[in-house]
C-alpha positions as a Python dict, from the first residue, in 0.01 Angstrom:
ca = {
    (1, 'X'): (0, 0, 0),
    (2, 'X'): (260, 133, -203),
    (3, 'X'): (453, 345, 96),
    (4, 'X'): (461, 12, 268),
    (5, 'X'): (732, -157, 62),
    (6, 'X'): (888, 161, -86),
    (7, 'X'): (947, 351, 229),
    (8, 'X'): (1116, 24, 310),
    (9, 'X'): (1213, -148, 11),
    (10, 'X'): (1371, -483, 80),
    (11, 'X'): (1293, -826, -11),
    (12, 'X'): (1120, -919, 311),
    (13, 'X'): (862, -595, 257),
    (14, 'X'): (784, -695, -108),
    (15, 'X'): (700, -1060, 26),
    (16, 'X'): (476, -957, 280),
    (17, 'X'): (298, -704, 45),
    (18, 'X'): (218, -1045, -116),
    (19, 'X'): (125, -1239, 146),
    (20, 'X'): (-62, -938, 341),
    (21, 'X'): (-228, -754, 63),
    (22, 'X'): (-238, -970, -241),
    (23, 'X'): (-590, -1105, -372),
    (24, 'X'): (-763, -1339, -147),
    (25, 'X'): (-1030, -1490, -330),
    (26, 'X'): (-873, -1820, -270),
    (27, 'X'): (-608, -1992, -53),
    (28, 'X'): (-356, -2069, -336),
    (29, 'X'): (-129, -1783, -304),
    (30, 'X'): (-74, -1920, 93),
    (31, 'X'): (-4, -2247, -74),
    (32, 'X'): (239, -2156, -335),
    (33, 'X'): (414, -1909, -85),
    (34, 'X'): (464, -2213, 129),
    (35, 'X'): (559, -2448, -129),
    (36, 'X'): (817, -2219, -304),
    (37, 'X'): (1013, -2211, 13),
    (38, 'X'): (1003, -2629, 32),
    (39, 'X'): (1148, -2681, -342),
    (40, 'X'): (1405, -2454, -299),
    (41, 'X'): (1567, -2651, -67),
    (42, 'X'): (1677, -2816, -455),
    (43, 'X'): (1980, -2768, -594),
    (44, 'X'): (1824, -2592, -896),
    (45, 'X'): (1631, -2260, -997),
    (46, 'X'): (1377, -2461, -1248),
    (47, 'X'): (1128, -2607, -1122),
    (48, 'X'): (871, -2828, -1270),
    (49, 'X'): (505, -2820, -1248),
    (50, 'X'): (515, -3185, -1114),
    (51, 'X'): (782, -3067, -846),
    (52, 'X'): (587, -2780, -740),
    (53, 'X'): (262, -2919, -715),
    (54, 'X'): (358, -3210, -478),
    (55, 'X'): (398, -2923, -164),
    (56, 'X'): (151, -2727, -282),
    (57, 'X'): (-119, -2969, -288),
    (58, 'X'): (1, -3112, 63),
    (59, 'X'): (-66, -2768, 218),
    (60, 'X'): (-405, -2727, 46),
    (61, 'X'): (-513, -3034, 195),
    (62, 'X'): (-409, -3019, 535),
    (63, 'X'): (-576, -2632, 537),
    (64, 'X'): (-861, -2838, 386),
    (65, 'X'): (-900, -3103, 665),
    (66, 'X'): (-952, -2835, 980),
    (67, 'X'): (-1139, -2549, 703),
    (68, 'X'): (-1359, -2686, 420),
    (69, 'X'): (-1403, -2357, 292),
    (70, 'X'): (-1062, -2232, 77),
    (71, 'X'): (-1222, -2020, -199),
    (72, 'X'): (-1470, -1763, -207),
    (73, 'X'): (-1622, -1934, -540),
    (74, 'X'): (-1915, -2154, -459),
    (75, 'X'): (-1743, -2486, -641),
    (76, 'X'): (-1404, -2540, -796),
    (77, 'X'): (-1288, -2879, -927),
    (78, 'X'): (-927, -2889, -835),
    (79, 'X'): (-1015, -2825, -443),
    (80, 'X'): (-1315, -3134, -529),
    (81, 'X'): (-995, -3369, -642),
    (82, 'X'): (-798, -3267, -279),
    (83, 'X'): (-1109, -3304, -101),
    (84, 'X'): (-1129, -3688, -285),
    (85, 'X'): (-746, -3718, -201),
    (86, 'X'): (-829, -3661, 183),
    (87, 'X'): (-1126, -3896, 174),
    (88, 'X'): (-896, -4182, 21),
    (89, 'X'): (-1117, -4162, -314),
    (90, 'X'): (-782, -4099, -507),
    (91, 'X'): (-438, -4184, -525),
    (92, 'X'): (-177, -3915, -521),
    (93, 'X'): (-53, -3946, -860),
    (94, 'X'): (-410, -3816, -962),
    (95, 'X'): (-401, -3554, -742),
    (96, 'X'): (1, -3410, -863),
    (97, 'X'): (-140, -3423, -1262),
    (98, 'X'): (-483, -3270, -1179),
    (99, 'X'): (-269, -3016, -975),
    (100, 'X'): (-71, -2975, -1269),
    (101, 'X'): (-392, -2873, -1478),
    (102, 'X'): (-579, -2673, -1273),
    (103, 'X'): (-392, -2577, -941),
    (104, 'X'): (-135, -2326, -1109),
    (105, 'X'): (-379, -2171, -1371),
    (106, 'X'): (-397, -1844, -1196),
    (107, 'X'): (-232, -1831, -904),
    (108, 'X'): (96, -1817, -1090),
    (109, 'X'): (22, -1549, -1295),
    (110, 'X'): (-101, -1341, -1024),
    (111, 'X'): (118, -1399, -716),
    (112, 'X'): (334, -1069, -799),
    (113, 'X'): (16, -866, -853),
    (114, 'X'): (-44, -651, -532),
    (115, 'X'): (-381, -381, -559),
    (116, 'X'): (-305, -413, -958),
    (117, 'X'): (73, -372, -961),
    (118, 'X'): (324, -609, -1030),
    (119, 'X'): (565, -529, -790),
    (120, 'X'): (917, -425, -882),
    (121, 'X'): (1104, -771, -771),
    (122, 'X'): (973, -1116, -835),
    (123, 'X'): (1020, -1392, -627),
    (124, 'X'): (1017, -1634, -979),
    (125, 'X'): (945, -1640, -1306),
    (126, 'X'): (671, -1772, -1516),
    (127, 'X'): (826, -2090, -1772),
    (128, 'X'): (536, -2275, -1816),
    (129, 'X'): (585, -2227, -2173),
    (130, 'X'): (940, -2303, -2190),
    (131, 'X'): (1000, -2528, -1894),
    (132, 'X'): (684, -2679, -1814),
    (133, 'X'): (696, -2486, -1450),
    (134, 'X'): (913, -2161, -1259),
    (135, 'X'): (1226, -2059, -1254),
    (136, 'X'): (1328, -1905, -932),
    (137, 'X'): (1504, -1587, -890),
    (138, 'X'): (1810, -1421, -742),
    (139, 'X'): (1590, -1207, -523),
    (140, 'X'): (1401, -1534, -396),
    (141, 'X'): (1747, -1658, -259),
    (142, 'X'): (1846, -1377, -97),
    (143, 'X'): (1507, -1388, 59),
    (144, 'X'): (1599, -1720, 154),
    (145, 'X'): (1952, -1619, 344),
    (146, 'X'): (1763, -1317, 543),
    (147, 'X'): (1741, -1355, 918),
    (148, 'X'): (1350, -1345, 926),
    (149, 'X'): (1277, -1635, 647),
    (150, 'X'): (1102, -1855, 911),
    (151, 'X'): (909, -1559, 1038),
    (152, 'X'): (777, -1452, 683),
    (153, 'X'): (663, -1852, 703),
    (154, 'X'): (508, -1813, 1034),
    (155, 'X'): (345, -1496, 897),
    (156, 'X'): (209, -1726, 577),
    (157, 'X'): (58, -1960, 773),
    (158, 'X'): (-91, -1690, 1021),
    (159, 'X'): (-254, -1496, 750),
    (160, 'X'): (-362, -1838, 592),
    (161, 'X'): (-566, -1884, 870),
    (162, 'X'): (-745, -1533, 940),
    (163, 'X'): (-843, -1515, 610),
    (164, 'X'): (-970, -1900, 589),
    (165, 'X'): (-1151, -1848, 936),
    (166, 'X'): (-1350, -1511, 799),
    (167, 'X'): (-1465, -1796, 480),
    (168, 'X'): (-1551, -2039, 724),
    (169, 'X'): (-1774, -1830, 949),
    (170, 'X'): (-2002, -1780, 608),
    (171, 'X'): (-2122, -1404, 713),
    (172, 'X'): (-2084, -1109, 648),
    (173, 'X'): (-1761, -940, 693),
    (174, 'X'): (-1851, -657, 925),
    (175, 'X'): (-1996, -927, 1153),
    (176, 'X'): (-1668, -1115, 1202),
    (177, 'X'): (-1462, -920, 1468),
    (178, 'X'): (-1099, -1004, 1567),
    (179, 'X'): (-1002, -990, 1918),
    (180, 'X'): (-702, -1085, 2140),
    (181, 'X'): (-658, -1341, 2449),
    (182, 'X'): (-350, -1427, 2550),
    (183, 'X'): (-139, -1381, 2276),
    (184, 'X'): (-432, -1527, 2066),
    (185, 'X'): (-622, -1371, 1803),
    (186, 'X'): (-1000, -1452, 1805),
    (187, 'X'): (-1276, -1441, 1572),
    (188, 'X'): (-1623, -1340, 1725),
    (189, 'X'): (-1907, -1260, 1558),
    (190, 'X'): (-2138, -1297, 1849),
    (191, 'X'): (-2242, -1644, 1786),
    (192, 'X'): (-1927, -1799, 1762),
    (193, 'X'): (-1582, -1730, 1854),
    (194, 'X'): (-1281, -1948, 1700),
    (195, 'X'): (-939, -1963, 1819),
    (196, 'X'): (-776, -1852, 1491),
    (197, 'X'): (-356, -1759, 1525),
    (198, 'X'): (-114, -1627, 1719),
    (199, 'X'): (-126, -1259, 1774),
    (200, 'X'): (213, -1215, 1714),
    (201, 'X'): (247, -1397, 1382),
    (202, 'X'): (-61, -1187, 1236),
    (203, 'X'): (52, -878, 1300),
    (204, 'X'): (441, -891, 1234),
    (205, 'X'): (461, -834, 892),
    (206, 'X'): (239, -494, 944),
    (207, 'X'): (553, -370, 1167),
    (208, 'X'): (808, -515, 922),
    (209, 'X'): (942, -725, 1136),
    (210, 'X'): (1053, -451, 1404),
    (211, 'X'): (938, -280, 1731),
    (212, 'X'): (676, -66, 1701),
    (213, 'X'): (837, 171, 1945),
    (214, 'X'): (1244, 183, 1908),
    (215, 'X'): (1253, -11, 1570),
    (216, 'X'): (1513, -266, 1629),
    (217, 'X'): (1454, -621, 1493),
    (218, 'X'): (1221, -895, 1703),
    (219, 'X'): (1111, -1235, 1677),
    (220, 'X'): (828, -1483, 1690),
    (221, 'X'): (1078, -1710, 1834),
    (222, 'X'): (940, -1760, 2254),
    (223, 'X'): (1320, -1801, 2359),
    (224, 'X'): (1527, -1554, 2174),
    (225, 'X'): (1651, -1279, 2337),
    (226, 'X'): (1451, -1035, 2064),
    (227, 'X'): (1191, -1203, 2095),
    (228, 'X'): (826, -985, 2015),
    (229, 'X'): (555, -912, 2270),
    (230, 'X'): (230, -797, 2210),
    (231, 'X'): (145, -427, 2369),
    (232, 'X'): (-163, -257, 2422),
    (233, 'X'): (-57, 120, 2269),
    (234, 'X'): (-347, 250, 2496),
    (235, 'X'): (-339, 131, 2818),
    (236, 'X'): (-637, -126, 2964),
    (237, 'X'): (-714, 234, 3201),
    (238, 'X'): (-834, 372, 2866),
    (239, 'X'): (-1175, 131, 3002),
    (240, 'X'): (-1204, 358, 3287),
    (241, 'X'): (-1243, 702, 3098),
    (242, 'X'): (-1424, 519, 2810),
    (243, 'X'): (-1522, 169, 2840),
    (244, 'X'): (-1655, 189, 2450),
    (245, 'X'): (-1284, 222, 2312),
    (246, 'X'): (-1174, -195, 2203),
    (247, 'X'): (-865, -243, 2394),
    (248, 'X'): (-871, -549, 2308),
    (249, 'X'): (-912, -477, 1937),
    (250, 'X'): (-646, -538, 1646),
    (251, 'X'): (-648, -141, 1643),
    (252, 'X'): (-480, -73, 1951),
    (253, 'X'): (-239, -373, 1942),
    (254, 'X'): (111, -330, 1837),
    (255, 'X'): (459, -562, 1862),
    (256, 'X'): (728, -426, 2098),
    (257, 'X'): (1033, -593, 2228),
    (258, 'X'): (1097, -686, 2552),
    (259, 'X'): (1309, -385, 2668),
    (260, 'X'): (1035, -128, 2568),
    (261, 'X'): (741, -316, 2629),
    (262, 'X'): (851, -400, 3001),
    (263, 'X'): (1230, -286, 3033),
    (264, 'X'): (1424, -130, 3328),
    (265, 'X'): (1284, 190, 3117),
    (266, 'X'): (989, 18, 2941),
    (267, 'X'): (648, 133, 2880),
    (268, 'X'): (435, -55, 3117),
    (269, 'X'): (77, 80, 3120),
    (270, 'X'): (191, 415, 3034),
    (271, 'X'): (95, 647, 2760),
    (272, 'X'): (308, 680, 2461),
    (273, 'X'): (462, 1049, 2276),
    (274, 'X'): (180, 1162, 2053),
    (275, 'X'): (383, 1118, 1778),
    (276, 'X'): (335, 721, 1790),
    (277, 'X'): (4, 797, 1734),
    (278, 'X'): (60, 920, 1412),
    (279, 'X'): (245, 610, 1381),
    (280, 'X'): (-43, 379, 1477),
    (281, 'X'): (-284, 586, 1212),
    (282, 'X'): (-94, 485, 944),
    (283, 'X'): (32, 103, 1100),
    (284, 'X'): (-409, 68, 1097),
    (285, 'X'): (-409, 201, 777),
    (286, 'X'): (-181, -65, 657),
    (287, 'X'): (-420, -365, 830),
    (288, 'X'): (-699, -174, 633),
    (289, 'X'): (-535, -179, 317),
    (290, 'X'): (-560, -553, 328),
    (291, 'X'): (-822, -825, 298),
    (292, 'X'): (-1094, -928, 582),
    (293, 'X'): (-1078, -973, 804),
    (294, 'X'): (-883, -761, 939),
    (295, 'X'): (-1006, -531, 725),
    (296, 'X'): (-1333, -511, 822),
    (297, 'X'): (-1206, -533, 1248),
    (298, 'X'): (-1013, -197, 1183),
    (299, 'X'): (-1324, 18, 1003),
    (300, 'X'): (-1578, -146, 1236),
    (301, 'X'): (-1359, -46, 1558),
    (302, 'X'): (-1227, 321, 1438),
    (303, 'X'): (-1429, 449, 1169),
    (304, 'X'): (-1563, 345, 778),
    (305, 'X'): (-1300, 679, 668),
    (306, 'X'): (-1009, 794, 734),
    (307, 'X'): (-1056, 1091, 890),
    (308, 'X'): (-1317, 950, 1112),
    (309, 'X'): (-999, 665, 1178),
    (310, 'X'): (-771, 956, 1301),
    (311, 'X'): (-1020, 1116, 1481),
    (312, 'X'): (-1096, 801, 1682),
    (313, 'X'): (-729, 761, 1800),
    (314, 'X'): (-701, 1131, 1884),
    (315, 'X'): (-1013, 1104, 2097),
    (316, 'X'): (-853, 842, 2319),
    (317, 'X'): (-591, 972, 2353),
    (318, 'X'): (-693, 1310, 2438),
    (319, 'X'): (-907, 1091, 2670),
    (320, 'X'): (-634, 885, 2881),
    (321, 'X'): (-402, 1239, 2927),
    (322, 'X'): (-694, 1412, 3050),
    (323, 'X'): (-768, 1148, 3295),
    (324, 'X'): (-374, 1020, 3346),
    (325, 'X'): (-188, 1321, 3328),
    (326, 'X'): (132, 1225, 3443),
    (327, 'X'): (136, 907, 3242),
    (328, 'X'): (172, 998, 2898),
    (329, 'X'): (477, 1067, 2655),
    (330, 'X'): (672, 757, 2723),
    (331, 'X'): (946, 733, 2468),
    (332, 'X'): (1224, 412, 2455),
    (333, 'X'): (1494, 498, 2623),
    (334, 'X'): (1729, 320, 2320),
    (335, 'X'): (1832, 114, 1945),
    (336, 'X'): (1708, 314, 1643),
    (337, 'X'): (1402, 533, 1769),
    (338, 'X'): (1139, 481, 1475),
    (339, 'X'): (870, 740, 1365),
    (340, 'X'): (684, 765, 1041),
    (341, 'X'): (867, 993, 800),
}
């Protein structure tokens, strides 16, 4: 966790480290994440309890009308007063001062805590004690101006709903699996599959925001010109060598823009260099780092250690070039080649 933000140490990569591997043991985080970006839309870095709480109950319960389940405690009373607010039992004034008391009392605190580190820039400052709320910072601002703030919200939400979906499902963890169809994540656990998020939104802060293969920046956007696709790394032919291998699994998805993933020059259904594989070790490693379920996808589909992880990827690998010869060691042809230092 810690080479993820300091082998790329900008704003955007501290934020996801939040937002990707940050405690879930309850949706609050998603919520504040959301609602910091609303308020500070204000013209002014303080920002009140009574301010704050007013987005960040609204996103609580909306998540709470489609997913009942939002913590992994069996009760808490300030999700009972949103549930009450939903059902029309209270008025909203109730629910902004019982957010007040009990919606911030740890979230707050622990929001810049990733794998027990605080992490070296902070989005805003605890003044509870001095200002009855935040105060945001510099560094949130900045955030604010980057290129990619409406991706890191699409990425929010996306996570939001992984994790809330694993809750839902009520089993345990290495039961829920997470597939993809059609740019679609799913959640199967053999029972039941649920429509979750969009591939592409799940998996974009894992790649920073960039192309897997030549590094330059994509986007969630449908229409831009940068916009990301989702690639198979190993080819659907892998199926015909080994039909065991999940090439439909989290593990062998990655984001590519359009020019490498089906360019003049673009990869197609061919092979990659072996070094990307090294590349996709450690991009898995990342996904394993954080919470289910994810998580739990990546060690059921490649291995419960990490050498038994590696191993997995060199076997199909070693498995497609034996059986594809002249199809493997594609590189992009262009833009700032990427490969894991």
């Amino acid at each position: 966790m810690f080479q993820f933000y300091h082998e790329d140490p900008t704003l955007e990569s501290y934020w996801r480290a939040v937002i990707l591997f940050g405690r879930n043991v309850a949706s609050y985080k998603f919520a504040l994440a959301k609602a910091l970006h609303e308020v500070s839309h204000q013209q002014q870095s303080v920002i009140r309890l009574d301010e704050l709480a007013v987005p960040f109950s609204y996103y609580l319960c909306e998540h709470l009308k489609h997913v009942d389940k939002q913590t992994t405690s069996a009760s808490s009373k300030f999700l009972d007063y949103c549930r009450q607010y939903n059902s029309g039992q209270i008025a909203q004034k109730k629910l902004i001062e019982k957010t007040v008391q009990l919606g911030f009392v740890n979230v707050i605190d622990a929001f810049h805590n990733v794998h027990n580190d605080e992490l070296p820039k902070r989005f805003f400052e605890d003044a509870r004690k001095t200002h009855q709320g935040i105060i945001l910072t510099d560094e949130f601002y900045l955030l604010r101006e980057q290129s990619q703030v409406d991706d890191l919200l699409e990425e929010t939400e996306a996570r939001w709903r992984l994790v809330e979906t694993a809750w839902e499902m009520n089993l345990p963890k290495h039961l829920v699996q997470i597939e993809y169809d059609q740019d679609i994540l799913i959640a199967n656990n053999n029972l039941r599959r649920v429509n979750v998020t969009k591939a592409k939104s799940a998996l974009n802060g894992y790649h920073r925001g960039t192309c897997f293969y030549c590094g330059c920046s994509i986007s969630l956007e449908s229409f831009d010109i940068d916009r990301a696709e989702v690639d198979h790394f190993f080819p659907h032919r892998l199926r015909q060598c080994d039909a065991s291998k999940p090439i439909n699994g989290v593990a062998n998805l990655v984001l590519a823009c359009v020019e490498c993933n089906r360019g003049e020059l673009g990869k197609f259904d061919r092979l990659p260099h072996p070094d990307f594989l090294e590349k996709l070790y450690i991009r898995n490693e990342y996904l394993i780092q954080s919470h289910h379920p994810l998580r739990e996808t990546l060690i059921c589909q490649t291995g419960i250690k990490p050498e038994k992880r590696r191993a997995f990827l060199n076997d199909a690998y070693r498995c497609v070039t034996r059986t594809y010869q002249a199809s493997h060691g594609w590189r992009p042809k262009m833009k700032a080649l990427y490969l894991p230092r």
